[in-house]
mmCIF file of N, CA, C and O in Angstrom:
data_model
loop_
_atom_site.group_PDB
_atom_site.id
_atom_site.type_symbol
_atom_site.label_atom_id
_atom_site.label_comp_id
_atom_site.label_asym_id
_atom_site.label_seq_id
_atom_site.Cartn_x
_atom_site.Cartn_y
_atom_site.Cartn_z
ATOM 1 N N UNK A 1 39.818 97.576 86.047
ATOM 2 C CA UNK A 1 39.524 96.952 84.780
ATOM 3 C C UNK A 1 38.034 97.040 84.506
ATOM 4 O O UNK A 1 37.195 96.452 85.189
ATOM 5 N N UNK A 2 37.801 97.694 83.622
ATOM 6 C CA UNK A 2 36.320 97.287 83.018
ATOM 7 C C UNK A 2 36.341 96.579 82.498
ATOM 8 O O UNK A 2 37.155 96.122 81.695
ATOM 9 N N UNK A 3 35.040 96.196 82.983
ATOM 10 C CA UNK A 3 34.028 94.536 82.270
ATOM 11 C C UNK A 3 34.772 93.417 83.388
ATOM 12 O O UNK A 3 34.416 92.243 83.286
ATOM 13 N N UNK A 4 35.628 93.715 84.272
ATOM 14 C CA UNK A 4 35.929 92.602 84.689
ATOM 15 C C UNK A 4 35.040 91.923 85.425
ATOM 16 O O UNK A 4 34.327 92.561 86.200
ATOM 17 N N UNK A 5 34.890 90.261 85.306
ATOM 18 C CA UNK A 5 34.173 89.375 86.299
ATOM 19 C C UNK A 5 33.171 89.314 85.442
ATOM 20 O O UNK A 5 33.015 88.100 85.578
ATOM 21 N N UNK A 6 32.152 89.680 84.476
ATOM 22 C CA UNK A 6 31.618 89.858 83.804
ATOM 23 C C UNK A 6 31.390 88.843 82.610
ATOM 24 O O UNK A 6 32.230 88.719 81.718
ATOM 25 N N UNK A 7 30.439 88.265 82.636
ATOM 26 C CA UNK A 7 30.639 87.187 81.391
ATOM 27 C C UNK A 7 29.196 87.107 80.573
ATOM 28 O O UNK A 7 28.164 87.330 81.207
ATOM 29 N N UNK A 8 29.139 86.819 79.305
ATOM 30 C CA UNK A 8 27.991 87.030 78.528
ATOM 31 C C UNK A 8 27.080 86.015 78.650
ATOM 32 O O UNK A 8 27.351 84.840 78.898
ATOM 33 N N UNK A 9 26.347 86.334 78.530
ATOM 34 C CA UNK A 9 25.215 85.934 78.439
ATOM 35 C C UNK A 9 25.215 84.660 78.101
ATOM 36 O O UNK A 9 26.141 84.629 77.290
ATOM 37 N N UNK A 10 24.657 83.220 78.204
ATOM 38 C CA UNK A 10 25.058 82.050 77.070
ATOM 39 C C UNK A 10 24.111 82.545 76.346
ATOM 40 O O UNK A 10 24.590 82.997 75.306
ATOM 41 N N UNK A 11 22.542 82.724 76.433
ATOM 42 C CA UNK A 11 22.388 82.735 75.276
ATOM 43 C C UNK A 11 21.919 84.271 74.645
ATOM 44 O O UNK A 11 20.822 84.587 74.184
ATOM 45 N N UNK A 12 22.926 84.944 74.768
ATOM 46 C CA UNK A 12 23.652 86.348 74.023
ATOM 47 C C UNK A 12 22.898 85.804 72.641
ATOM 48 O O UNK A 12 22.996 84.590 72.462
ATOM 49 N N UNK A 13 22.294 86.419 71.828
ATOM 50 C CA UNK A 13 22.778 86.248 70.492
ATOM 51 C C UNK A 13 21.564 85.378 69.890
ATOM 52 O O UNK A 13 21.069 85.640 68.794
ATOM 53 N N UNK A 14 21.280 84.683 70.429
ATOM 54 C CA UNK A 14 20.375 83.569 70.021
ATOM 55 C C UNK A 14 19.221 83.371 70.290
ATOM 56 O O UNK A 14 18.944 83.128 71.465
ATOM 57 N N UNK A 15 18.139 83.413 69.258
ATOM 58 C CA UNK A 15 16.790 83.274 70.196
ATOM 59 C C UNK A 15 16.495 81.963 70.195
ATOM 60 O O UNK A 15 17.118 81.156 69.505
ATOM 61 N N UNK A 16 15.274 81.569 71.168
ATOM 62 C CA UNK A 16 15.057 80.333 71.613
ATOM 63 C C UNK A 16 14.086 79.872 70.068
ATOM 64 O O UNK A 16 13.349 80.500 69.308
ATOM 65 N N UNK A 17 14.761 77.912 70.180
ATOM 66 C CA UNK A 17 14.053 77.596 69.402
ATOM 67 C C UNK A 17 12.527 76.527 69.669
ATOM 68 O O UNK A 17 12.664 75.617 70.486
ATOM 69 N N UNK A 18 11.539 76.638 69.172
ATOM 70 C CA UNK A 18 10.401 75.854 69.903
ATOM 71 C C UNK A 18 10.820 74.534 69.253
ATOM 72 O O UNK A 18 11.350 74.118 68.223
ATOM 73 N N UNK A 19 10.234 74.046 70.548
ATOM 74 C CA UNK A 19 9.908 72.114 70.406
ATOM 75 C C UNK A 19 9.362 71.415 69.289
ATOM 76 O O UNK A 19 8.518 72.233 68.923
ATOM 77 N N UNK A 20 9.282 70.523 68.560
ATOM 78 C CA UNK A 20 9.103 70.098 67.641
ATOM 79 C C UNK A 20 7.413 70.314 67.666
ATOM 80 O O UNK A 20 6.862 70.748 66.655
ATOM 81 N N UNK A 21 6.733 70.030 68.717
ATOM 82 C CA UNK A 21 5.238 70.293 68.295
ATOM 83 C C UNK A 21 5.046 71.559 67.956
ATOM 84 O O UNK A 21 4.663 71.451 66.791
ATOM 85 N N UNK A 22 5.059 72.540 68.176
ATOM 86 C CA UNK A 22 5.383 73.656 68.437
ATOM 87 C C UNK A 22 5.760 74.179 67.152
ATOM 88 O O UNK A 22 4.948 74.952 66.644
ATOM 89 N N UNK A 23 7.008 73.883 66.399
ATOM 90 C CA UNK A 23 7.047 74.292 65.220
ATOM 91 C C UNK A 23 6.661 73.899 64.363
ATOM 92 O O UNK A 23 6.566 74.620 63.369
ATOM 93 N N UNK A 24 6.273 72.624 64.335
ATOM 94 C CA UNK A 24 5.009 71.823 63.468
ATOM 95 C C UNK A 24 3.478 72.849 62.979
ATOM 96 O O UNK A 24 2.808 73.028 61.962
ATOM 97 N N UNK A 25 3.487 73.267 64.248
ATOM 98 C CA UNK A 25 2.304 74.021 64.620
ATOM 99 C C UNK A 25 2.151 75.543 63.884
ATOM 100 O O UNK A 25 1.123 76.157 63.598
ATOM 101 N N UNK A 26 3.696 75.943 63.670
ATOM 102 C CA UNK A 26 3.699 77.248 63.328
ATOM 103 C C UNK A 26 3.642 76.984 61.443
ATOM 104 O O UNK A 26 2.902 77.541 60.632
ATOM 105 N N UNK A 27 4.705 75.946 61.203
ATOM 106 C CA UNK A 27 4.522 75.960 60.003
ATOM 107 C C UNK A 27 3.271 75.413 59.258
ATOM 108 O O UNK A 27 3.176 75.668 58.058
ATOM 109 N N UNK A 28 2.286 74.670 59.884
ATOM 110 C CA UNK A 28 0.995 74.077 59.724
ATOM 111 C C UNK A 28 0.005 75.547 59.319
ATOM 112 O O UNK A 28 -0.663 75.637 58.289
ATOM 113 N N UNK A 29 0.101 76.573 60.336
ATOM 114 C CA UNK A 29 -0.438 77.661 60.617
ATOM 115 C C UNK A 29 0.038 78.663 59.366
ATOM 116 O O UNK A 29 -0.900 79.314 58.907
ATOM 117 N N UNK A 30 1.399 78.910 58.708
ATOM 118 C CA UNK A 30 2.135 79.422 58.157
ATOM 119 C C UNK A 30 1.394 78.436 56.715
ATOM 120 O O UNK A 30 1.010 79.079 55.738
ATOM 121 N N UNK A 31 1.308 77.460 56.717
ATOM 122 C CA UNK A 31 0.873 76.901 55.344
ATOM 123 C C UNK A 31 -0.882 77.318 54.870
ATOM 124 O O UNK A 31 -1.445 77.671 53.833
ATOM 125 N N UNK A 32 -1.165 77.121 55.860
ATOM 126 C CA UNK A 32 -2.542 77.689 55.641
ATOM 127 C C UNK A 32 -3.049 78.990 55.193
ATOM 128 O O UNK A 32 -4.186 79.188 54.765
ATOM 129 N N UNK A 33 -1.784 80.176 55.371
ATOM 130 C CA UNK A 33 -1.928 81.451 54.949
ATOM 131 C C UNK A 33 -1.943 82.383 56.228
ATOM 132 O O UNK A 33 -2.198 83.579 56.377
ATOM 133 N N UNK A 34 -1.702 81.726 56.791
ATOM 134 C CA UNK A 34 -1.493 83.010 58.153
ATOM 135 C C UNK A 34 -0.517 83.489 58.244
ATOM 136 O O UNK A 34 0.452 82.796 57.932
ATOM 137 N N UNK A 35 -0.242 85.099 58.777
ATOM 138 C CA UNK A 35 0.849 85.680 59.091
ATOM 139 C C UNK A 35 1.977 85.357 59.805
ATOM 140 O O UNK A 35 2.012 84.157 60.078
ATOM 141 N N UNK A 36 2.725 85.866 60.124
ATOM 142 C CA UNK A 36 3.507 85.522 61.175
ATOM 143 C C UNK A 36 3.675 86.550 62.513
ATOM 144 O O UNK A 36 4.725 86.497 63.154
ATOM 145 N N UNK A 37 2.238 87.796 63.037
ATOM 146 C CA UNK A 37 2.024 88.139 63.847
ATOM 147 C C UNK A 37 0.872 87.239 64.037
ATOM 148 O O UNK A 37 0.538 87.048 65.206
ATOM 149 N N UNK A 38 0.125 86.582 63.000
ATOM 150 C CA UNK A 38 -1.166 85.755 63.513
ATOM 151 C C UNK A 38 -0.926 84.629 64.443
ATOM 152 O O UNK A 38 -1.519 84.333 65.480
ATOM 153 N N UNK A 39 0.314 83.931 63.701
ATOM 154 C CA UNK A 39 0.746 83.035 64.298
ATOM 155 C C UNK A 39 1.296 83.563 65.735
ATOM 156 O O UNK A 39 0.731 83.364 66.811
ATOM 157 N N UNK A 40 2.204 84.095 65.589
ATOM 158 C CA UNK A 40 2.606 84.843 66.891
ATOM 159 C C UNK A 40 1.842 85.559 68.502
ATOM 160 O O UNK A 40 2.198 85.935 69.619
ATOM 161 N N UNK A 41 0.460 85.392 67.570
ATOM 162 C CA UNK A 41 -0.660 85.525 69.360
ATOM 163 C C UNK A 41 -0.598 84.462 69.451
ATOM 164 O O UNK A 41 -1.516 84.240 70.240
ATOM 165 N N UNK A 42 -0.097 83.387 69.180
ATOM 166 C CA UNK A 42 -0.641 81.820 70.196
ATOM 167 C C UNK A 42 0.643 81.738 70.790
ATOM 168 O O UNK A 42 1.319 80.758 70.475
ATOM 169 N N UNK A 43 1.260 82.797 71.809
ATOM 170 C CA UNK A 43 2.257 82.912 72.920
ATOM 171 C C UNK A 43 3.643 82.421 72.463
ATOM 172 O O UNK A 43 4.326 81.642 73.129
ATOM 173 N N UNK A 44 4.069 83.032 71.060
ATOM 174 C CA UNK A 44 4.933 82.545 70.686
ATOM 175 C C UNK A 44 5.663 84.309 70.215
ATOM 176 O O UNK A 44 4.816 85.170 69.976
ATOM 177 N N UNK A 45 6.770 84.613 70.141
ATOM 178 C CA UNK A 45 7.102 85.711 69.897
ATOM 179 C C UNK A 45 7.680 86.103 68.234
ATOM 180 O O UNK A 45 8.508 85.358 67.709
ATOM 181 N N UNK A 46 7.281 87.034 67.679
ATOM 182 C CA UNK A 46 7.571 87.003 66.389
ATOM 183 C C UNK A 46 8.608 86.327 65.907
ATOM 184 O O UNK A 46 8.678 85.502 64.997
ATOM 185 N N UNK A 47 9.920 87.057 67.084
ATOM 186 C CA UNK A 47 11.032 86.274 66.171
ATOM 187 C C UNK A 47 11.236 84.749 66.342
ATOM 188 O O UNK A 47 12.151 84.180 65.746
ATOM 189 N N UNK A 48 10.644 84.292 66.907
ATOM 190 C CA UNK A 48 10.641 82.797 66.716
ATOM 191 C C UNK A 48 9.745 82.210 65.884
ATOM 192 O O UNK A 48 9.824 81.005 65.646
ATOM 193 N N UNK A 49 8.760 83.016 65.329
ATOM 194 C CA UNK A 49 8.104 82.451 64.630
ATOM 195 C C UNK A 49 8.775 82.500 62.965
ATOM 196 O O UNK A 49 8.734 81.577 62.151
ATOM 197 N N UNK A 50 9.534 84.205 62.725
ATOM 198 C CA UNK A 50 10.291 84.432 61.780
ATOM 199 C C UNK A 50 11.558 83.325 62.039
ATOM 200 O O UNK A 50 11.592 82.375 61.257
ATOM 201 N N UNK A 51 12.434 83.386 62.926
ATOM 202 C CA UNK A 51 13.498 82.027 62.829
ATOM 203 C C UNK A 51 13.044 80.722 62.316
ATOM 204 O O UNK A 51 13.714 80.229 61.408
ATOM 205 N N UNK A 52 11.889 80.004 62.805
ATOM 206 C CA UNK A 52 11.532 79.166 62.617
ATOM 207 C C UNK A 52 11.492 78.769 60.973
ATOM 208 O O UNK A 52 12.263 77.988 60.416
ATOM 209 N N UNK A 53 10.162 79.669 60.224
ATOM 210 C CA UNK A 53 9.681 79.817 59.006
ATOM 211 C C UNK A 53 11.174 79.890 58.302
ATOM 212 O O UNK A 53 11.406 78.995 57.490
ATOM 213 N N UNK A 54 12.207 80.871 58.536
ATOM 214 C CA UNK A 54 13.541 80.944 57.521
ATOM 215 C C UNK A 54 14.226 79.793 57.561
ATOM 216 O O UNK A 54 14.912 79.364 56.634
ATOM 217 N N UNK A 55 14.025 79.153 58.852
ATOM 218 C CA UNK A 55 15.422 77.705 58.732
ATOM 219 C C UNK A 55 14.251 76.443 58.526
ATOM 220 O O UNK A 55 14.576 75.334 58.951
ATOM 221 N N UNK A 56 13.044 76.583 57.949
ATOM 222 C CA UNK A 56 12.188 75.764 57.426
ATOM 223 C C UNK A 56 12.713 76.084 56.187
ATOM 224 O O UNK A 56 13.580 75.381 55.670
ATOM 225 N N UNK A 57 12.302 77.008 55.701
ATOM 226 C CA UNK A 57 13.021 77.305 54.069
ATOM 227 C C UNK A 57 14.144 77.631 53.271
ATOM 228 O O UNK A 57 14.167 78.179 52.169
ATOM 229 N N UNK A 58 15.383 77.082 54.214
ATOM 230 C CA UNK A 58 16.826 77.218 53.909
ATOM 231 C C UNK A 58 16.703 75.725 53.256
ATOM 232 O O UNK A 58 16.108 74.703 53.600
ATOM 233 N N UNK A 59 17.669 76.128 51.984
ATOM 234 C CA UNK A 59 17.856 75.060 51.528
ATOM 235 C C UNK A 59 19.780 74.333 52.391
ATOM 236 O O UNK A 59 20.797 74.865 52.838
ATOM 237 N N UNK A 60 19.176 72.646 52.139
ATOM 238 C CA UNK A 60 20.151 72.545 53.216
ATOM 239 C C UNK A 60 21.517 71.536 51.819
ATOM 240 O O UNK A 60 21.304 70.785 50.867
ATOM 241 N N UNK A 61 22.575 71.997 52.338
ATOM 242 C CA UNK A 61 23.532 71.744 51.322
ATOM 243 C C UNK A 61 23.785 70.280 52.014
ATOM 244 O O UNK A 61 23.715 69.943 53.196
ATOM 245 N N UNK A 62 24.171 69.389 50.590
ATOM 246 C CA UNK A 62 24.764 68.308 51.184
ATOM 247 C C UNK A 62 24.436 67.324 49.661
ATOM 248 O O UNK A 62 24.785 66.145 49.600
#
């Protein structure tokens, strides 16, 4: 059998999300006019800085 015994990843799929200071920090940084590779040298990886910024600016239904 292939793939047997084999199990995915948990977090397959998903990138990590930062801590509340942390994304405070990015969108603080992000308001001021900085990029999101600028932001991204303070040891944070683009796509978390892009995840972050999009589910800051999703509008939330309810």
């Amino acid at each position: 059998m292939a793939g047997a015994g084999l199990r995915p990843c948990p977090r397959a799929h998903r990138r990590p999300t930062p801590r509340r200071g942390r994304r405070q920090a990015i969108l603080a940084r992000r308001a001021e006019g900085q990029s999101i590779r600028e932001i991204a040298a303070a040891k944070v990886s683009v796509g978390v800085v892009h995840k972050t910024l999009n589910t800051a600016a999703a509008p939330v239904d309810g």
